[in-house]
PDB file of C-alpha atoms in Angstrom:
ATOM      1  CA  MET A   1     186.289 178.735 264.184  1.00 53.00           C
ATOM      2  CA  PRO A   2     185.373 180.660 267.112  1.00 59.00           C
ATOM      3  CA  ARG A   3     182.361 179.212 268.898  1.00 64.00           C
ATOM      4  CA  THR A   4     179.512 181.033 270.493  1.00 63.00           C
ATOM      5  CA  PRO A   5     178.572 180.112 273.840  1.00 65.00           C
ATOM      6  CA  ASP A   6     175.763 178.037 274.949  1.00 75.00           C
ATOM      7  CA  TRP A   7     173.983 180.079 276.563  1.00 82.00           C
ATOM      8  CA  THR A   8     173.959 182.568 273.591  1.00 85.00           C
ATOM      9  CA  ILE A   9     170.157 181.324 271.984  1.00 88.00           C
ATOM     10  CA  PRO A  10     168.666 181.342 275.628  1.00 90.00           C
ATOM     11  CA  ALA A  11     169.967 185.205 276.119  1.00 91.00           C
ATOM     12  CA  LEU A  12     169.249 186.638 272.500  1.00 93.00           C
ATOM     13  CA  LEU A  13     165.210 185.107 273.276  1.00 93.00           C
ATOM     14  CA  ALA A  14     165.231 186.636 276.855  1.00 94.00           C
ATOM     15  CA  LEU A  15     166.057 190.326 274.406  1.00 95.00           C
ATOM     16  CA  LEU A  16     162.466 189.442 273.347  1.00 95.00           C
ATOM     17  CA  LEU A  17     160.920 189.955 276.896  1.00 95.00           C
ATOM     18  CA  VAL A  18     162.825 193.424 277.515  1.00 95.00           C
ATOM     19  CA  PRO A  19     161.586 197.042 276.208  1.00 95.00           C
ATOM     20  CA  TRP A  20     164.414 197.735 273.644  1.00 94.00           C
ATOM     21  CA  SER A  21     163.454 201.484 274.268  1.00 94.00           C
ATOM     22  CA  VAL A  22     161.257 203.246 276.718  1.00 93.00           C
ATOM     23  CA  GLN A  23     159.988 206.565 275.393  1.00 91.00           C
ATOM     24  CA  VAL A  24     158.515 208.805 278.718  1.00 91.00           C
ATOM     25  CA  PHE A  25     156.391 212.034 277.274  1.00 87.00           C
ATOM     26  CA  SER A  26     156.210 214.922 280.201  1.00 80.00           C
ATOM     27  CA  GLY A  27     157.095 212.555 282.805  1.00 67.00           C
ATOM     28  CA  ARG A  28     154.015 210.932 283.173  1.00 79.00           C
ATOM     29  CA  ASP A  29     153.013 208.093 279.773  1.00 89.00           C
ATOM     30  CA  ALA A  30     155.407 205.881 278.556  1.00 92.00           C
ATOM     31  CA  THR A  31     155.791 204.002 275.616  1.00 92.00           C
ATOM     32  CA  PHE A  32     157.748 200.463 275.937  1.00 95.00           C
ATOM     33  CA  VAL A  33     159.136 199.374 272.582  1.00 95.00           C
ATOM     34  CA  PHE A  34     160.261 195.713 272.107  1.00 96.00           C
ATOM     35  CA  ALA A  35     160.981 194.153 268.634  1.00 95.00           C
ATOM     36  CA  TRP A  36     157.667 192.968 268.680  1.00 95.00           C
ATOM     37  CA  GLY A  37     155.488 196.069 269.003  1.00 95.00           C
ATOM     38  CA  LEU A  38     154.870 198.840 271.262  1.00 93.00           C
ATOM     39  CA  LEU A  39     153.108 198.857 274.728  1.00 95.00           C
ATOM     40  CA  ASN A  40     151.446 202.110 275.578  1.00 93.00           C
ATOM     41  CA  THR A  41     150.581 203.320 279.278  1.00 92.00           C
ATOM     42  CA  ASN A  42     147.896 205.711 278.141  1.00 86.00           C
ATOM     43  CA  PRO A  43     145.494 204.501 276.986  1.00 87.00           C
ATOM     44  CA  LEU A  44     147.132 201.116 277.856  1.00 92.00           C
ATOM     45  CA  GLN A  45     147.200 199.905 274.719  1.00 93.00           C
ATOM     46  CA  VAL A  46     149.640 197.061 272.556  1.00 95.00           C
ATOM     47  CA  THR A  47     150.310 197.801 268.693  1.00 92.00           C
ATOM     48  CA  ASN A  48     152.576 195.356 267.529  1.00 93.00           C
ATOM     49  CA  LEU A  49     155.418 196.322 264.778  1.00 91.00           C
ATOM     50  CA  TYR A  50     153.542 195.591 261.400  1.00 90.00           C
ATOM     51  CA  GLU A  51     150.768 197.911 262.522  1.00 89.00           C
ATOM     52  CA  PHE A  52     152.708 200.253 263.664  1.00 87.00           C
ATOM     53  CA  LEU A  53     154.603 200.628 260.675  1.00 84.00           C
ATOM     54  CA  PHE A  54     151.726 199.653 257.554  1.00 83.00           C
ATOM     55  CA  VAL A  55     148.671 200.357 258.986  1.00 83.00           C
ATOM     56  CA  TYR A  56     148.871 203.563 261.778  1.00 75.00           C
ATOM     57  CA  THR A  57     151.402 205.389 260.396  1.00 74.00           C
ATOM     58  CA  MET A  58     152.283 207.385 257.397  1.00 73.00           C
ATOM     59  CA  GLY A  59     154.966 209.398 256.760  1.00 75.00           C
ATOM     60  CA  LEU A  60     157.464 208.087 259.545  1.00 78.00           C
ATOM     61  CA  PRO A  61     160.403 210.419 260.794  1.00 83.00           C
ATOM     62  CA  GLU A  62     163.347 209.091 259.161  1.00 84.00           C
ATOM     63  CA  TYR A  63     164.801 207.380 263.213  1.00 87.00           C
ATOM     64  CA  ILE A  64     161.494 205.538 262.891  1.00 88.00           C
ATOM     65  CA  TYR A  65     163.548 203.066 260.267  1.00 88.00           C
ATOM     66  CA  SER A  66     166.041 202.056 262.812  1.00 92.00           C
ATOM     67  CA  TRP A  67     163.625 199.846 265.047  1.00 92.00           C
ATOM     68  CA  PRO A  68     162.678 197.673 261.971  1.00 93.00           C
ATOM     69  CA  LEU A  69     166.633 198.156 260.963  1.00 94.00           C
ATOM     70  CA  SER A  70     167.224 196.725 264.747  1.00 95.00           C
ATOM     71  CA  VAL A  71     164.679 194.017 264.855  1.00 96.00           C
ATOM     72  CA  VAL A  72     165.695 192.113 261.443  1.00 96.00           C
ATOM     73  CA  LEU A  73     169.045 192.480 262.530  1.00 97.00           C
ATOM     74  CA  TYR A  74     168.261 191.004 265.710  1.00 97.00           C
ATOM     75  CA  VAL A  75     166.592 188.169 263.742  1.00 97.00           C
ATOM     76  CA  PHE A  76     169.792 187.683 261.643  1.00 96.00           C
ATOM     77  CA  ALA A  77     171.614 187.265 264.642  1.00 95.00           C
ATOM     78  CA  VAL A  78     168.940 184.954 266.428  1.00 95.00           C
ATOM     79  CA  GLY A  79     168.841 182.309 263.004  1.00 94.00           C
ATOM     80  CA  PHE A  80     172.559 182.319 262.854  1.00 94.00           C
ATOM     81  CA  ALA A  81     172.938 181.591 266.486  1.00 91.00           C
ATOM     82  CA  VAL A  82     170.655 178.762 265.632  1.00 91.00           C
ATOM     83  CA  VAL A  83     171.086 177.505 262.351  1.00 91.00           C
ATOM     84  CA  ALA A  84     175.055 177.829 262.517  1.00 88.00           C
ATOM     85  CA  PRO A  85     176.055 175.270 264.883  1.00 86.00           C
ATOM     86  CA  ILE A  86     173.650 172.530 262.634  1.00 87.00           C
ATOM     87  CA  VAL A  87     175.318 173.262 259.656  1.00 89.00           C
ATOM     88  CA  GLY A  88     178.756 173.584 260.983  1.00 84.00           C
ATOM     89  CA  TYR A  89     179.579 177.332 260.821  1.00 84.00           C
ATOM     90  CA  GLU A  90     179.549 178.677 264.255  1.00 81.00           C
ATOM     91  CA  ASP A  91     181.255 181.881 264.687  1.00 85.00           C
ATOM     92  CA  ARG A  92     180.737 183.943 267.608  1.00 86.00           C
ATOM     93  CA  ARG A  93     181.993 186.944 265.602  1.00 91.00           C
ATOM     94  CA  VAL A  94     178.843 187.209 263.290  1.00 93.00           C
ATOM     95  CA  VAL A  95     176.297 186.832 265.910  1.00 93.00           C
ATOM     96  CA  ALA A  96     177.939 189.669 268.300  1.00 94.00           C
ATOM     97  CA  GLY A  97     178.578 191.808 265.345  1.00 95.00           C
ATOM     98  CA  LEU A  98     174.924 191.233 264.466  1.00 96.00           C
ATOM     99  CA  LEU A  99     173.825 192.032 267.942  1.00 96.00           C
ATOM    100  CA  ALA A 100     175.905 195.153 268.415  1.00 96.00           C
ATOM    101  CA  THR A 101     174.727 196.408 264.880  1.00 97.00           C
ATOM    102  CA  ALA A 102     171.530 196.000 266.329  1.00 97.00           C
ATOM    103  CA  GLY A 103     172.242 198.001 269.319  1.00 96.00           C
ATOM    104  CA  VAL A 104     173.628 200.573 267.799  1.00 96.00           C
ATOM    105  CA  ALA A 105     170.053 201.503 265.412  1.00 94.00           C
ATOM    106  CA  GLN A 106     168.314 200.995 268.503  1.00 93.00           C
ATOM    107  CA  LEU A 107     170.760 204.143 270.059  1.00 93.00           C
ATOM    108  CA  SER A 108     169.509 205.874 266.873  1.00 92.00           C
ATOM    109  CA  PHE A 109     166.045 204.879 267.424  1.00 91.00           C
ATOM    110  CA  ALA A 110     166.223 206.201 270.790  1.00 90.00           C
ATOM    111  CA  GLN A 111     168.222 209.572 270.479  1.00 91.00           C
ATOM    112  CA  GLY A 112     165.345 210.582 267.675  1.00 89.00           C
ATOM    113  CA  PHE A 113     162.745 210.418 270.061  1.00 85.00           C
ATOM    114  CA  SER A 114     164.682 212.518 272.650  1.00 84.00           C
ATOM    115  CA  PHE A 115     165.407 215.752 270.676  1.00 84.00           C
ATOM    116  CA  GLN A 116     161.161 215.993 270.902  1.00 82.00           C
ATOM    117  CA  PRO A 117     160.204 218.550 272.813  1.00 85.00           C
ATOM    118  CA  GLY A 118     158.745 216.693 276.446  1.00 85.00           C
ATOM    119  CA  ARG A 119     160.028 213.114 275.458  1.00 88.00           C
ATOM    120  CA  THR A 120     163.012 211.435 277.216  1.00 88.00           C
ATOM    121  CA  ALA A 121     163.941 208.046 275.192  1.00 90.00           C
ATOM    122  CA  TRP A 122     166.554 205.471 277.533  1.00 92.00           C
ATOM    123  CA  PRO A 123     167.956 203.290 274.993  1.00 93.00           C
ATOM    124  CA  VAL A 124     167.329 199.838 276.891  1.00 94.00           C
ATOM    125  CA  GLY A 125     168.162 197.621 274.520  1.00 93.00           C
ATOM    126  CA  THR A 126     170.991 199.001 273.398  1.00 94.00           C
ATOM    127  CA  VAL A 127     172.717 198.551 276.705  1.00 95.00           C
ATOM    128  CA  LEU A 128     171.325 194.924 276.859  1.00 95.00           C
ATOM    129  CA  MET A 129     172.468 194.193 273.226  1.00 96.00           C
ATOM    130  CA  LEU A 130     175.975 195.550 273.649  1.00 95.00           C
ATOM    131  CA  GLY A 131     176.426 194.058 276.672  1.00 94.00           C
ATOM    132  CA  ILE A 132     175.393 190.447 275.257  1.00 94.00           C
ATOM    133  CA  ALA A 133     177.427 191.363 272.398  1.00 94.00           C
ATOM    134  CA  ALA A 134     181.027 191.786 274.204  1.00 93.00           C
ATOM    135  CA  TYR A 135     179.848 189.205 276.483  1.00 90.00           C
ATOM    136  CA  ILE A 136     179.443 186.723 273.470  1.00 89.00           C
ATOM    137  CA  TYR A 137     182.662 187.632 271.623  1.00 87.00           C
ATOM    138  CA  GLY A 138     184.633 187.899 275.587  1.00 84.00           C
ATOM    139  CA  ILE A 139     183.640 184.653 276.273  1.00 69.00           C
ATOM    140  CA  GLY A 140     184.198 182.994 273.080  1.00 56.00           C
ATOM    141  CA  ARG A 141     187.765 184.368 272.768  1.00 58.00           C
ATOM    142  CA  ASN A 142     188.277 183.205 276.347  1.00 57.00           C
ATOM    143  CA  THR A 143     187.145 179.614 275.364  1.00 52.00           C
ATOM    144  CA  GLU A 144     188.954 179.742 272.905  1.00 50.00           C
ATOM    145  CA  ARG A 145     192.005 180.155 274.884  1.00 50.00           C
ATOM    146  CA  ASP A 146     191.329 177.626 277.045  1.00 46.00           C
ATOM    147  CA  ARG A 147     190.542 175.037 274.290  1.00 48.00           C
ATOM    148  CA  SER A 148     193.989 175.686 272.905  1.00 49.00           C
ATOM    149  CA  SER A 149     196.234 175.782 276.509  1.00 48.00           C
ATOM    150  CA  GLU A 150     194.117 172.478 277.360  1.00 48.00           C
ATOM    151  CA  ASN A 151     196.093 170.878 273.673  1.00 50.00           C
TER     152      ASN A 151
END
């Protein structure tokens, strides 16, 4: 079975600390989108994901739903990385696939914001998620080769 690299869980948890998307409004104000919520710079304010989706907004554009979708996929990737070794079904391809799909969803989210006048979105999370997914998948393949050549 393709084993997940040992550093996978710390790398996945580190994604909670970096913005997944950075929206810049007319080159001045910015909103940092994390897995857990938003950080606005003007005014300085934090809004968690639940409040954003169910309290402060109504009639959201379709592309906004890519954000909670990517969070759900990310949570599944973390959950699988934590639980799979415990139950004896560890497969780096599942974690890498979930994370890559979350990255693509984040790209859709950033793209939706970028089409609005005066806004630019930087898909930081997409780059990080795809990079970590590729590394998990690639390192796992190299580790398997090393183990098979030892036998």
